Amino acid sequence: DAGITQSPRYKITETGRQVTLMCHQTWSHSYMFWYRQDLGHGLRLIYYSAAADITDKGEVPDGYVVSRSKTENFPLTLESATRSQTSVYFCASSELAGQSLSPVYNSPLHFGNGTRLTVT
Amino acid sequence: QQQVKQSPQSLIVQKGGISIINCAYENTAFDYFPWYQQFPGKGPALLIAIRPDVSEKKEGRFTISFNKSAKQFSLHIMDSQPGDSATYFCAATRAGKSTFGDGTTLTVKP
């Protein structure tokens, strides 16, 4: 089925370890995003990508690294995990709507089912 | 500085009642205002969305009211059902990036 697949669904890691969360989408959407969800903070943007090889920081990028060599994949790496990075991570994608129009209009986000990461 | 403020944090409604969730934003450059619904263990999913040139949008039992001058928008769920029990997020979007409210947990009692 088409959609966004995140893996793993659950991950427990130790402080200081490197961990990579995977995200794969089958829609060929231009935009991809990583959000973290914490109680009391809603969804906060970590990084986003407008196309392959184009990435940019969001609201809370410190301690994270992303890459996007192919349109369909957008992995998120925690270089040295900390307890404060315990969270639920959501990957999302959206198409760039109205490319032939001016101005460009936004389109909705399509989310995966998340990865619950625990850093001990 | 929180750019999108959502209230209430939690809401309990009787079956058949009206659920109302409010959001306020600060940046007038936002140009797309979606609402997402999230069930436990799932990612948020688009429920309904509105653009700032429209004051109201209705889809079935769900209505967005938008007040551009007050920089506020709200979600109304008519005839609320137990199946509507979920967490609801408002968002404000600009240039493809969305800023979310903190969410409202809705419980509809049968």
GROMACS .gro file of N, CA and C in nm, chain A residues 18-98:
model
  243
   18GLN      N    1   2.459   0.613   1.893
   18GLN     CA    2   2.400   0.668   1.771
   18GLN      C    3   2.282   0.581   1.730
   19VAL      N    4   2.175   0.644   1.690
   19VAL     CA    5   2.058   0.569   1.645
   19VAL      C    6   1.997   0.638   1.525
   20THR      N    7   1.951   0.559   1.430
   20THR     CA    8   1.890   0.614   1.308
   20THR      C    9   1.746   0.566   1.297
   21LEU      N   10   1.657   0.660   1.275
   21LEU     CA   11   1.516   0.631   1.252
   21LEU      C   12   1.491   0.644   1.102
   22MET      N   13   1.420   0.546   1.048
   22MET     CA   14   1.399   0.542   0.903
   22MET      C   15   1.259   0.590   0.866
   23CYS      N   16   1.252   0.649   0.748
   23CYS     CA   17   1.125   0.696   0.696
   23CYS      C   18   1.124   0.677   0.545
   24HIS      N   19   1.018   0.613   0.495
   24HIS     CA   20   1.007   0.584   0.352
   24HIS      C   21   0.866   0.619   0.307
   25GLN      N   22   0.855   0.697   0.196
   25GLN     CA   23   0.724   0.729   0.143
   25GLN      C   24   0.713   0.686  -0.003
   26THR      N   25   0.592   0.646  -0.042
   26THR     CA   26   0.570   0.592  -0.177
   26THR      C   27   0.493   0.689  -0.266
   27TRP      N   28   0.466   0.811  -0.217
   27TRP     CA   29   0.388   0.905  -0.297
   27TRP      C   30   0.472   0.992  -0.390
   28SER      N   31   0.603   0.991  -0.372
   28SER     CA   32   0.693   1.083  -0.444
   28SER      C   33   0.663   1.229  -0.408
   29HIS      N   34   0.621   1.252  -0.284
   29HIS     CA   35   0.601   1.388  -0.237
   29HIS      C   36   0.733   1.463  -0.230
   30SER      N   37   0.727   1.592  -0.262
   30SER     CA   38   0.849   1.673  -0.261
   30SER      C   39   0.900   1.695  -0.119
   31TYR      N   40   0.809   1.732  -0.029
   31TYR     CA   41   0.848   1.771   0.105
   31TYR      C   42   0.843   1.653   0.202
   32MET      N   43   0.942   1.645   0.290
   32MET     CA   44   0.939   1.550   0.400
   32MET      C   45   0.983   1.620   0.527
   33PHE      N   46   0.930   1.572   0.640
   33PHE     CA   47   0.950   1.640   0.768
   33PHE      C   48   0.974   1.537   0.878
   34TRP      N   49   1.046   1.580   0.980
   34TRP     CA   50   1.055   1.505   1.104
   34TRP      C   51   1.004   1.594   1.218
   35TYR      N   52   0.908   1.538   1.293
   35TYR     CA   53   0.856   1.605   1.412
   35TYR      C   54   0.880   1.514   1.533
   36ARG      N   55   0.891   1.576   1.648
   36ARG     CA   56   0.888   1.501   1.774
   36ARG      C   57   0.765   1.544   1.853
   37GLN      N   58   0.705   1.446   1.920
   37GLN     CA   59   0.585   1.473   1.998
   37GLN      C   60   0.610   1.443   2.144
   38ASP      N   61   0.596   1.543   2.226
   38ASP     CA   62   0.615   1.529   2.370
   38ASP      C   63   0.492   1.587   2.439
   39LEU      N   64   0.457   1.526   2.552
   39LEU     CA   65   0.342   1.576   2.629
   39LEU      C   66   0.361   1.722   2.664
   40GLY      N   67   0.260   1.801   2.636
   40GLY     CA   68   0.265   1.943   2.669
   40GLY      C   69   0.333   2.030   2.566
   41HIS      N   70   0.392   1.966   2.462
   41HIS     CA   71   0.462   2.044   2.360
   41HIS      C   72   0.406   2.022   2.220
   42GLY      N   73   0.305   1.941   2.207
   42GLY     CA   74   0.251   1.917   2.074
   42GLY      C   75   0.355   1.854   1.984
   43LEU      N   76   0.356   1.898   1.860
   43LEU     CA   77   0.449   1.847   1.760
   43LEU      C   78   0.548   1.959   1.727
   44ARG      N   79   0.675   1.928   1.739
   44ARG     CA   80   0.777   2.028   1.710
   44ARG      C   81   0.864   1.981   1.595
   45LEU      N   82   0.889   2.071   1.500
   45LEU     CA   83   0.963   2.038   1.378
   45LEU      C   84   1.112   2.029   1.407
   46ILE      N   85   1.172   1.918   1.366
   46ILE     CA   86   1.316   1.897   1.387
   46ILE      C   87   1.392   1.940   1.262
   47TYR      N   88   1.360   1.877   1.150
   47TYR     CA   89   1.422   1.906   1.021
   47TYR      C   90   1.318   1.884   0.913
   48TYR      N   91   1.342   1.948   0.798
   48TYR     CA   92   1.258   1.922   0.685
   48TYR      C   93   1.340   1.924   0.557
   49SER      N   94   1.278   1.875   0.451
   49SER     CA   95   1.346   1.868   0.322
   49SER      C   96   1.247   1.903   0.212
   50ALA      N   97   1.286   1.994   0.126
   50ALA     CA   98   1.199   2.036   0.017
   50ALA      C   99   1.216   1.948  -0.107
   51ALA      N  100   1.326   1.875  -0.114
   51ALA     CA  101   1.353   1.787  -0.228
   51ALA      C  102   1.479   1.707  -0.194
   52ALA      N  103   1.513   1.612  -0.280
   52ALA     CA  104   1.636   1.536  -0.258
   52ALA      C  105   1.755   1.631  -0.251
   53ASP      N  106   1.842   1.605  -0.155
   53ASP     CA  107   1.964   1.683  -0.133
   53ASP      C  108   1.941   1.824  -0.083
   54ILE      N  109   1.818   1.855  -0.043
   54ILE     CA  110   1.788   1.986   0.015
   54ILE      C  111   1.724   1.966   0.151
   55THR      N  112   1.795   2.005   0.255
   55THR     CA  113   1.742   1.992   0.391
   55THR      C  114   1.761   2.124   0.466
   56ASP      N  115   1.678   2.143   0.570
   56ASP     CA  116   1.690   2.265   0.649
   56ASP      C  117   1.642   2.238   0.790
   57LYS      N  118   1.691   2.320   0.882
   57LYS     CA  119   1.658   2.305   1.023
   57LYS      C  120   1.517   2.353   1.052
   58GLY      N  121   1.457   2.287   1.153
   58GLY     CA  122   1.330   2.332   1.204
   58GLY      C  123   1.348   2.400   1.337
   59GLU      N  124   1.252   2.379   1.425
   59GLU     CA  125   1.250   2.447   1.555
   59GLU      C  126   1.349   2.389   1.655
   60VAL      N  127   1.369   2.255   1.651
   60VAL     CA  128   1.452   2.188   1.752
   60VAL      C  129   1.553   2.094   1.686
   61PRO      N  130   1.651   2.143   1.611
   61PRO     CA  131   1.741   2.057   1.535
   61PRO      C  132   1.864   2.005   1.610
   62ASP      N  133   1.895   2.062   1.726
   62ASP     CA  134   2.020   2.028   1.793
   62ASP      C  135   2.024   1.881   1.833
   63GLY      N  136   2.136   1.814   1.797
   63GLY     CA  137   2.155   1.674   1.831
   63GLY      C  138   2.104   1.578   1.725
   64TYR      N  139   2.050   1.631   1.617
   64TYR     CA  140   1.995   1.549   1.509
   64TYR      C  141   2.065   1.579   1.377
   65VAL      N  142   2.068   1.477   1.292
   65VAL     CA  143   2.122   1.493   1.157
   65VAL      C  144   2.028   1.423   1.060
   66VAL      N  145   2.008   1.483   0.943
   66VAL     CA  146   1.924   1.421   0.841
   66VAL      C  147   1.999   1.417   0.709
   67SER      N  148   1.949   1.335   0.620
   67SER     CA  149   1.999   1.330   0.483
   67SER      C  150   1.883   1.292   0.393
   68ARG      N  151   1.895   1.327   0.267
   68ARG     CA  152   1.790   1.287   0.172
   68ARG      C  153   1.854   1.268   0.034
   69SER      N  154   1.911   1.152   0.014
   69SER     CA  155   1.976   1.122  -0.114
   69SER      C  156   1.874   1.077  -0.218
   70LYS      N  157   1.761   1.021  -0.173
   70LYS     CA  158   1.653   0.981  -0.263
   70LYS      C  159   1.523   1.047  -0.218
   71THR      N  160   1.436   1.078  -0.311
   71THR     CA  161   1.311   1.145  -0.279
   71THR      C  162   1.230   1.069  -0.175
   72GLU      N  163   1.233   0.936  -0.182
   72GLU     CA  164   1.143   0.856  -0.099
   72GLU      C  165   1.193   0.830   0.043
   73ASN      N  166   1.320   0.855   0.070
   73ASN     CA  167   1.375   0.824   0.202
   73ASN      C  168   1.425   0.948   0.274
   74PHE      N  169   1.402   0.952   0.405
   74PHE     CA  170   1.444   1.068   0.484
   74PHE      C  171   1.482   1.020   0.624
   75PRO      N  172   1.600   0.961   0.641
   75PRO     CA  173   1.639   0.910   0.772
   75PRO      C  174   1.678   1.021   0.869
   76LEU      N  175   1.651   0.998   0.997
   76LEU     CA  176   1.687   1.090   1.104
   76LEU      C  177   1.786   1.019   1.196
   77THR      N  178   1.901   1.082   1.219
   77THR     CA  179   2.003   1.021   1.304
   77THR      C  180   2.026   1.105   1.429
   78LEU      N  181   2.025   1.037   1.543
   78LEU     CA  182   2.067   1.099   1.668
   78LEU      C  183   2.213   1.059   1.686
   79GLU      N  184   2.301   1.157   1.678
   79GLU     CA  185   2.445   1.126   1.675
   79GLU      C  186   2.494   1.070   1.808
   80SER      N  187   2.446   1.124   1.918
   80SER     CA  188   2.484   1.078   2.051
   80SER      C  189   2.361   1.098   2.140
   81ALA      N  190   2.280   0.995   2.151
   81ALA     CA  191   2.149   1.008   2.214
   81ALA      C  192   2.158   1.057   2.359
   82THR      N  193   2.064   1.141   2.396
   82THR     CA  194   2.051   1.190   2.533
   82THR      C  195   1.910   1.159   2.584
   83ARG      N  196   1.894   1.157   2.715
   83ARG     CA  197   1.763   1.125   2.773
   83ARG      C  198   1.655   1.225   2.728
   84SER      N  199   1.696   1.348   2.704
   84SER     CA  200   1.600   1.449   2.661
   84SER      C  201   1.544   1.421   2.521
   85GLN      N  202   1.606   1.327   2.450
   85GLN     CA  203   1.559   1.290   2.318
   85GLN      C  204   1.460   1.173   2.322
   86THR      N  205   1.428   1.127   2.442
   86THR     CA  206   1.319   1.031   2.457
   86THR      C  207   1.190   1.097   2.413
   87SER      N  208   1.124   1.038   2.314
   87SER     CA  209   1.008   1.103   2.254
   87SER      C  210   0.945   1.008   2.154
   88VAL      N  211   0.834   1.053   2.097
   88VAL     CA  212   0.775   0.985   1.982
   88VAL      C  213   0.807   1.070   1.859
   89TYR      N  214   0.867   1.005   1.760
   89TYR     CA  215   0.910   1.076   1.640
   89TYR      C  216   0.819   1.042   1.523
   90PHE      N  217   0.772   1.147   1.456
   90PHE     CA  218   0.686   1.129   1.340
   90PHE      C  219   0.752   1.185   1.216
   91CYS      N  220   0.746   1.105   1.112
   91CYS     CA  221   0.786   1.149   0.980
   91CYS      C  222   0.659   1.187   0.904
   92ALA      N  223   0.669   1.288   0.819
   92ALA     CA  224   0.554   1.331   0.740
   92ALA      C  225   0.600   1.374   0.602
   93SER      N  226   0.507   1.375   0.509
   93SER     CA  227   0.537   1.423   0.375
   93SER      C  228   0.422   1.508   0.326
   94SER      N  229   0.450   1.594   0.229
   94SER     CA  230   0.344   1.669   0.162
   94SER      C  231   0.388   1.700   0.021
   95GLU      N  232   0.292   1.710  -0.067
   95GLU     CA  233   0.323   1.746  -0.204
   95GLU      C  234   0.325   1.898  -0.214
   96LEU      N  235   0.399   1.947  -0.309
   96LEU     CA  236   0.404   2.090  -0.332
   96LEU      C  237   0.289   2.122  -0.424
   97ALA      N  238   0.181   2.175  -0.367
   97ALA     CA  239   0.059   2.198  -0.443
   97ALA      C  240   0.070   2.329  -0.521
   98GLY      N  241   0.000   2.332  -0.633
   98GLY     CA  242  -0.014   2.456  -0.706
   98GLY      C  243   0.116   2.508  -0.763
   0.00000   0.00000   0.00000
